[in-house]
Short mmCIF file of C-alpha atoms in Angstrom, two decimals:
data_model
loop_
_atom_site.label_atom_id
_atom_site.label_comp_id
_atom_site.label_asym_id
_atom_site.label_seq_id
_atom_site.Cartn_x
_atom_site.Cartn_y
_atom_site.Cartn_z
CA MET F 158 -18.12 10.35 12.65
CA LYS F 159 -17.97 9.06 9.07
CA LEU F 160 -16.31 5.68 8.53
CA MET F 161 -15.80 3.76 5.31
CA HIS F 162 -15.39 -0.02 5.39
CA THR F 163 -13.87 -1.89 2.47
CA ALA F 164 -12.10 -5.22 2.07
CA ASP F 165 -11.06 -7.99 -0.32
CA TRP F 166 -9.46 -5.88 -3.04
CA HIS F 167 -7.37 -8.89 -4.20
CA LEU F 168 -5.04 -6.65 -6.18
CA GLY F 169 -3.03 -8.54 -8.78
CA LYS F 170 -5.66 -11.22 -9.32
CA ARG F 171 -5.66 -12.76 -12.78
CA LEU F 172 -8.18 -14.81 -14.73
CA GLU F 173 -5.79 -17.31 -16.26
CA ARG F 174 -3.57 -15.11 -18.48
CA PHE F 175 -5.76 -12.00 -18.23
CA SER F 176 -4.84 -9.30 -15.71
CA ARG F 177 -7.66 -7.57 -13.82
CA LEU F 178 -5.51 -4.67 -12.66
CA GLU F 179 -7.16 -2.12 -14.95
CA GLU F 180 -10.67 -2.83 -13.68
CA GLN F 181 -9.36 -2.98 -10.10
CA ALA F 182 -7.91 0.50 -10.59
CA GLN F 183 -11.34 1.70 -11.74
CA VAL F 184 -13.00 0.29 -8.63
CA LEU F 185 -10.43 1.89 -6.32
CA GLU F 186 -10.91 5.19 -8.14
CA GLU F 187 -14.62 4.97 -7.33
CA ILE F 188 -13.84 4.18 -3.68
CA CYS F 189 -11.58 7.24 -3.49
CA GLN F 190 -14.21 9.45 -5.08
CA ILE F 191 -16.86 8.31 -2.59
CA ALA F 192 -14.49 8.89 0.35
CA GLU F 193 -13.75 12.41 -0.89
CA GLN F 194 -17.37 13.31 -1.66
CA GLU F 195 -18.55 12.06 1.74
CA ALA F 196 -15.61 13.61 3.62
CA VAL F 197 -14.90 10.26 5.26
CA GLN F 198 -12.84 10.59 8.44
CA ALA F 199 -11.48 7.03 8.64
CA VAL F 200 -11.18 4.19 6.14
CA LEU F 201 -11.06 0.62 7.49
CA ILE F 202 -9.60 -1.93 5.07
CA ALA F 203 -10.29 -5.40 6.44
CA GLY F 204 -7.79 -7.64 4.68
CA ASP F 205 -7.06 -9.44 1.43
CA ILE F 206 -5.41 -6.39 -0.02
CA PHE F 207 -3.54 -8.56 -2.49
CA ASP F 208 -4.50 -11.83 -4.14
CA GLN F 209 -1.24 -13.60 -3.35
CA PHE F 210 1.72 -13.40 -0.99
CA ASN F 211 3.98 -12.06 -3.76
CA PRO F 212 1.82 -9.68 -5.81
CA PRO F 213 3.11 -7.99 -8.99
CA THR F 214 4.83 -4.63 -8.65
CA GLU F 215 1.92 -2.88 -10.38
CA ALA F 216 -0.50 -4.16 -7.73
CA ILE F 217 1.73 -2.91 -4.90
CA GLN F 218 2.04 0.50 -6.53
CA LEU F 219 -1.73 0.72 -6.95
CA PHE F 220 -2.21 -0.08 -3.27
CA TYR F 221 0.23 2.61 -2.16
CA ARG F 222 -1.26 5.25 -4.48
CA THR F 223 -4.79 4.47 -3.33
CA THR F 224 -4.13 4.50 0.42
CA LYS F 225 -2.13 7.72 0.09
CA ARG F 226 -5.04 9.35 -1.70
CA LEU F 227 -7.56 8.04 0.82
CA ALA F 228 -5.47 9.48 3.67
CA ARG F 229 -5.69 13.00 2.16
CA ASN F 230 -2.33 14.10 3.53
CA GLY F 231 -3.10 12.71 6.97
CA GLU F 232 -6.55 14.26 7.34
CA CYS F 233 -8.26 10.85 7.09
CA ALA F 234 -7.03 7.86 9.09
CA VAL F 235 -6.57 4.72 6.98
CA VAL F 236 -6.32 1.43 8.90
CA VAL F 237 -5.24 -1.73 7.09
CA ILE F 238 -5.19 -5.29 8.42
CA ALA F 239 -3.83 -8.42 6.74
CA GLY F 240 -6.09 -11.12 5.28
CA ASN F 241 -5.48 -14.76 4.50
CA HIS F 242 -4.28 -13.88 0.97
CA ASP F 243 -1.77 -11.33 2.28
CA SER F 244 1.79 -11.77 3.42
CA PRO F 245 1.83 -10.21 6.92
CA GLU F 246 5.46 -9.24 6.43
CA ARG F 247 4.53 -7.29 3.29
CA ILE F 248 1.67 -5.53 5.07
CA ALA F 249 3.90 -4.61 8.02
CA ALA F 250 6.92 -3.43 6.00
CA PRO F 251 5.78 0.10 5.01
CA ASP F 252 4.28 0.95 8.42
CA PRO F 253 7.03 3.33 9.68
CA LEU F 254 6.65 5.56 6.62
CA ALA F 255 2.91 5.00 6.12
CA ARG F 256 2.20 5.99 9.73
CA GLU F 257 3.54 9.50 9.01
CA CYS F 258 0.88 9.80 6.28
CA GLY F 259 -2.00 8.66 8.51
CA ILE F 260 -1.96 5.07 7.22
CA PHE F 261 -1.74 2.42 9.94
CA MET F 262 -0.88 -1.23 9.20
CA ALA F 263 -1.76 -4.21 11.42
CA ALA F 264 -0.28 -7.46 10.14
CA TYR F 265 -0.50 -9.73 13.19
CA PRO F 266 -3.05 -10.21 16.01
CA ASP F 267 -0.54 -8.79 18.50
CA THR F 268 0.42 -5.76 16.39
CA CYS F 269 0.85 -2.67 18.56
CA ILE F 270 0.42 0.49 16.50
CA GLU F 271 2.80 3.11 17.85
CA PRO F 272 1.30 6.33 19.21
CA ILE F 273 1.63 9.33 16.91
CA ARG F 274 0.09 12.77 16.43
CA LEU F 275 -0.05 14.25 12.94
CA GLU F 276 -0.23 17.95 12.03
CA SER F 277 -3.74 17.30 10.69
CA GLY F 278 -4.93 16.48 14.21
CA VAL F 279 -5.21 12.71 13.69
CA GLU F 280 -3.74 11.08 16.77
CA VAL F 281 -3.15 7.44 17.74
CA ARG F 282 -3.04 6.90 21.49
CA ASN F 283 -3.72 4.35 24.25
CA THR F 284 -2.33 1.50 22.20
CA SER F 285 -1.76 -2.11 23.19
CA PRO F 286 -1.39 -5.36 21.20
CA GLY F 287 -4.46 -5.62 18.99
CA TYR F 288 -5.99 -2.35 20.15
CA CYS F 289 -5.69 1.40 19.62
CA GLU F 290 -7.62 4.63 19.95
CA ILE F 291 -7.66 7.22 17.18
CA ILE F 292 -8.61 10.84 17.68
CA LEU F 293 -10.10 12.33 14.52
CA PRO F 294 -10.17 16.07 13.82
CA GLY F 295 -13.43 17.71 14.89
CA GLU F 296 -14.58 14.73 16.98
CA ASP F 297 -14.89 14.82 20.77
CA CYS F 298 -15.03 11.04 21.20
CA PRO F 299 -12.31 8.59 20.11
CA LEU F 300 -12.53 5.88 17.50
CA ARG F 301 -11.55 2.67 19.32
CA LEU F 302 -10.33 -0.22 17.22
CA ILE F 303 -9.94 -3.88 18.12
CA LEU F 304 -7.65 -5.24 15.41
CA THR F 305 -7.79 -8.90 14.41
CA PRO F 306 -5.80 -9.56 11.23
CA TYR F 307 -6.04 -13.04 9.80
CA ALA F 308 -3.85 -15.61 11.50
CA ASN F 309 -3.58 -19.36 11.17
CA GLU F 310 -3.80 -21.52 14.27
CA GLN F 311 -0.07 -21.56 14.97
CA ARG F 312 0.28 -17.79 14.58
CA LEU F 313 -2.72 -17.16 16.83
CA ARG F 314 -1.22 -19.32 19.55
CA THR F 315 2.12 -17.53 19.24
CA CYS F 316 0.75 -14.00 19.07
CA LEU F 317 -1.80 -14.37 21.86
CA GLY F 318 0.25 -16.60 24.15
CA PHE F 319 -2.22 -19.46 23.96
CA ASP F 320 -1.09 -22.91 25.06
CA ASN F 321 -4.27 -24.74 26.09
CA PRO F 322 -5.00 -27.34 23.39
CA GLU F 323 -8.36 -28.20 24.95
CA GLU F 324 -9.86 -24.75 24.48
CA ALA F 325 -11.24 -23.83 21.08
CA LEU F 326 -9.36 -20.99 19.48
CA ARG F 327 -12.62 -19.22 18.71
CA ASP F 328 -13.18 -19.06 22.47
CA LEU F 329 -9.73 -17.54 22.84
CA LEU F 330 -10.62 -14.81 20.35
CA ALA F 331 -13.92 -14.12 22.09
CA GLY F 332 -12.10 -13.85 25.41
CA GLN F 333 -9.52 -11.47 23.98
CA TRP F 334 -12.22 -9.24 22.49
CA LYS F 335 -14.16 -9.08 25.75
CA LYS F 336 -10.97 -8.31 27.67
CA ARG F 337 -10.09 -5.45 25.34
CA THR F 338 -13.58 -3.94 25.47
CA ALA F 339 -14.13 -4.30 29.22
CA HIS F 340 -12.38 -1.06 30.21
CA PHE F 341 -14.19 1.22 27.75
CA ALA F 342 -17.66 -0.33 27.40
CA GLU F 343 -19.34 2.48 29.34
CA GLN F 344 -17.22 5.35 28.02
CA PRO F 345 -18.25 7.62 25.12
CA GLY F 346 -16.70 6.65 21.82
CA VAL F 347 -17.16 4.72 18.60
CA ASN F 348 -16.05 1.13 19.16
CA VAL F 349 -15.15 -1.02 16.16
CA LEU F 350 -13.91 -4.56 15.71
CA ILE F 351 -12.04 -4.87 12.41
CA ALA F 352 -11.22 -8.47 11.57
CA HIS F 353 -10.54 -10.86 8.72
CA LEU F 354 -12.31 -14.08 9.57
CA PHE F 355 -15.36 -16.21 8.87
CA MET F 356 -18.41 -15.64 11.04
CA HIS F 357 -21.58 -17.71 11.25
CA ARG F 358 -24.29 -18.70 13.68
CA ARG F 359 -23.49 -21.56 16.02
CA ASP F 360 -26.46 -23.61 14.80
CA THR F 361 -25.64 -23.34 11.08
CA LYS F 362 -23.20 -25.24 8.92
CA PRO F 363 -20.55 -23.10 7.20
CA PRO F 364 -20.90 -23.13 3.41
CA GLU F 365 -18.22 -24.80 1.35
CA GLU F 366 -15.47 -22.51 0.11
CA PRO F 367 -14.75 -22.36 -3.62
CA GLU F 368 -11.88 -24.54 -4.76
CA GLU F 369 -9.94 -21.52 -6.04
CA GLU F 370 -10.19 -19.75 -2.66
CA ARG F 371 -7.34 -20.00 -0.16
CA SER F 372 -9.04 -21.73 2.76
CA ILE F 373 -9.84 -19.71 5.83
CA LEU F 374 -11.69 -22.53 7.62
CA GLN F 375 -8.89 -24.50 9.19
CA VAL F 376 -8.64 -27.35 11.64
CA GLY F 377 -9.11 -25.88 15.10
CA GLY F 378 -11.53 -23.24 13.88
CA ALA F 379 -9.12 -20.36 14.42
CA PRO F 380 -10.77 -17.92 12.01
CA ALA F 381 -14.32 -19.33 12.21
CA VAL F 382 -16.16 -17.41 14.92
CA PHE F 383 -19.73 -17.69 16.14
CA ALA F 384 -21.73 -14.47 15.92
CA GLU F 385 -22.52 -14.48 19.63
CA ALA F 386 -18.81 -14.19 20.40
CA LEU F 387 -18.88 -10.51 19.45
CA PRO F 388 -18.38 -8.38 22.56
CA THR F 389 -21.02 -5.94 23.72
CA GLY F 390 -20.41 -2.23 23.34
CA LEU F 391 -19.53 -2.39 19.65
CA HIS F 392 -21.37 0.09 17.47
CA TYR F 393 -19.97 -1.35 14.24
CA THR F 394 -18.19 -4.48 13.13
CA ALA F 395 -16.00 -4.48 10.02
CA LEU F 396 -15.24 -7.93 8.67
CA GLY F 397 -13.25 -9.07 5.67
CA HIS F 398 -13.30 -12.32 3.62
CA LEU F 399 -16.68 -14.12 3.74
CA HIS F 400 -18.09 -11.29 5.79
CA ARG F 401 -21.38 -10.53 7.44
CA TYR F 402 -22.46 -7.41 9.27
CA HIS F 403 -23.86 -7.28 12.80
#
């Protein structure tokens, strides 16, 4: 099973009065070429698609053109989650149409991607809030995704039904991940956590974020997760923002 992980496109970003859209288009062209040359079966885009909540029209058009090309008429599954620079409403809006093309959008931690089977053989099944299985053409085992788009503390509490102020939100996330992996840990498949968050070791101090960066390290530690919180049974972890691989 061939997967491609990419994140932090920040489409529409400017350096003062200078647009970076042209060079961003060149980078996305290279990403598309690699996906085509390698016959990638699924592309996981882990947040910060845009640089701001209200990106310019040209940036939105570039995103749509790129994901459509990556999907190859539904032959390749493209999964997109929202980052801290993205408007979740904007990420969620095209889902009904995008889903028919093999592009699946997850804007909130409780997003439930609707089951669908495409003529290409790509099939989404066994879905629940923050989780889905995708059957890819030619593969006997499913691709299982735990989806954790970026969410501030209030949104996490709302989406995950969390009302215990004494428990750290990072512990809530760890508990949710373990709950979602418990029923398939011993079953054949490729298990992936795709998230937009900050991850570090418990015994290390997180580095300071640049002043120009929209903060992801908030009071309550919602998006800051310790590495040991990752559930067992994951073959691959796709992270966006200040990301590390485990």
